[in-house]
Amino acid sequence: MTTAPPPFQFPPTYSFPPFFTPQPNSATRTSQLQKWSALIQSWCRHHRTYRLTLSEAIESPLFYNAALRKRLSMKDARDVLDWMAKGEEDGGGGGQRAEWLDGSTKTVARIWWKRPEEWAGIVADWVENTGQKNVVLTVYELVEGEGTLSQEWHGMDTDVMLKCLNVLVKRGKAQVFGGEGQEGVKFF
C-alpha cells in the first residue's frame, strides 16, 4: 500500500494577488518571473511531472488560486514559460528550465526541474554506487525497473532520460544503442 504524497506547499507569494498580474517595472517583473519559474519547477518536481500542457495547467491550482479567485492567463503562462526557456545568452534569465515541445504552437512544454546535465550526474553516481559499469540496461529498466524504485528519476519520461543519457554519451561515460522504444545503454 502506497501513501499519498503530502499536499503541495505553495510559497507565500502565491497568496499575493499581484503575483498573478504581469508587473510593469522590469526589475519587479524579473523577480516575478523568477518566482513563477521556481513555483513551476517545485510543482512539477512534487508531482513528478516532466511536461505541462497549458490548457490543463491553466485550470490547475498551479495557475489558479481558488482562494483569491486569481488566475494566470494563457498568454501570461506562455510568457512565463518563454522566459523559462531562455538562457542567459538569449537575454533572459530563465536558465533554460523549460522547452517547448510543439514549436511555435507553444501549448506543451517540458519542465526541467533538473537540467539534463544534473540528471546525468545523478544517474552516473547511481551507476558508480550500484556497480552498473560495463552492464547493459534498457532505458525501460532505468525509468521503470525495480532497481530504480528508490531513485528520483523513477517514472521519468523516456525522452527526458534519453536526453540525460546523451549527456553521458558526450562525456564518454555511456553508449546508447537500439531505437524505437527498445533503447539500451552501457555505462563506462
Tab-separated table of C-alpha atoms in Angstrom, residues 4 19 25 29 47 57 60 78 86 123 143 163:
chain	number	residue	atom	x	y	z
A	4	ALA	CA	-0.364	9.652	-0.864
A	19	PHE	CA	1.621	37.730	-8.351
A	25	ASN	CA	8.579	47.575	-13.658
A	29	ARG	CA	8.862	41.673	-13.486
A	47	HIS	CA	4.018	15.886	-8.795
A	57	ALA	CA	-2.252	23.507	-16.282
A	60	SER	CA	-4.993	23.512	-12.108
A	78	ARG	CA	3.043	31.211	-22.040
A	86	LYS	CA	15.627	31.284	-22.398
A	123	VAL	CA	22.434	8.670	-12.992
A	143	VAL	CA	12.933	4.508	-15.720
A	163	LYS	CA	18.430	13.453	-23.213
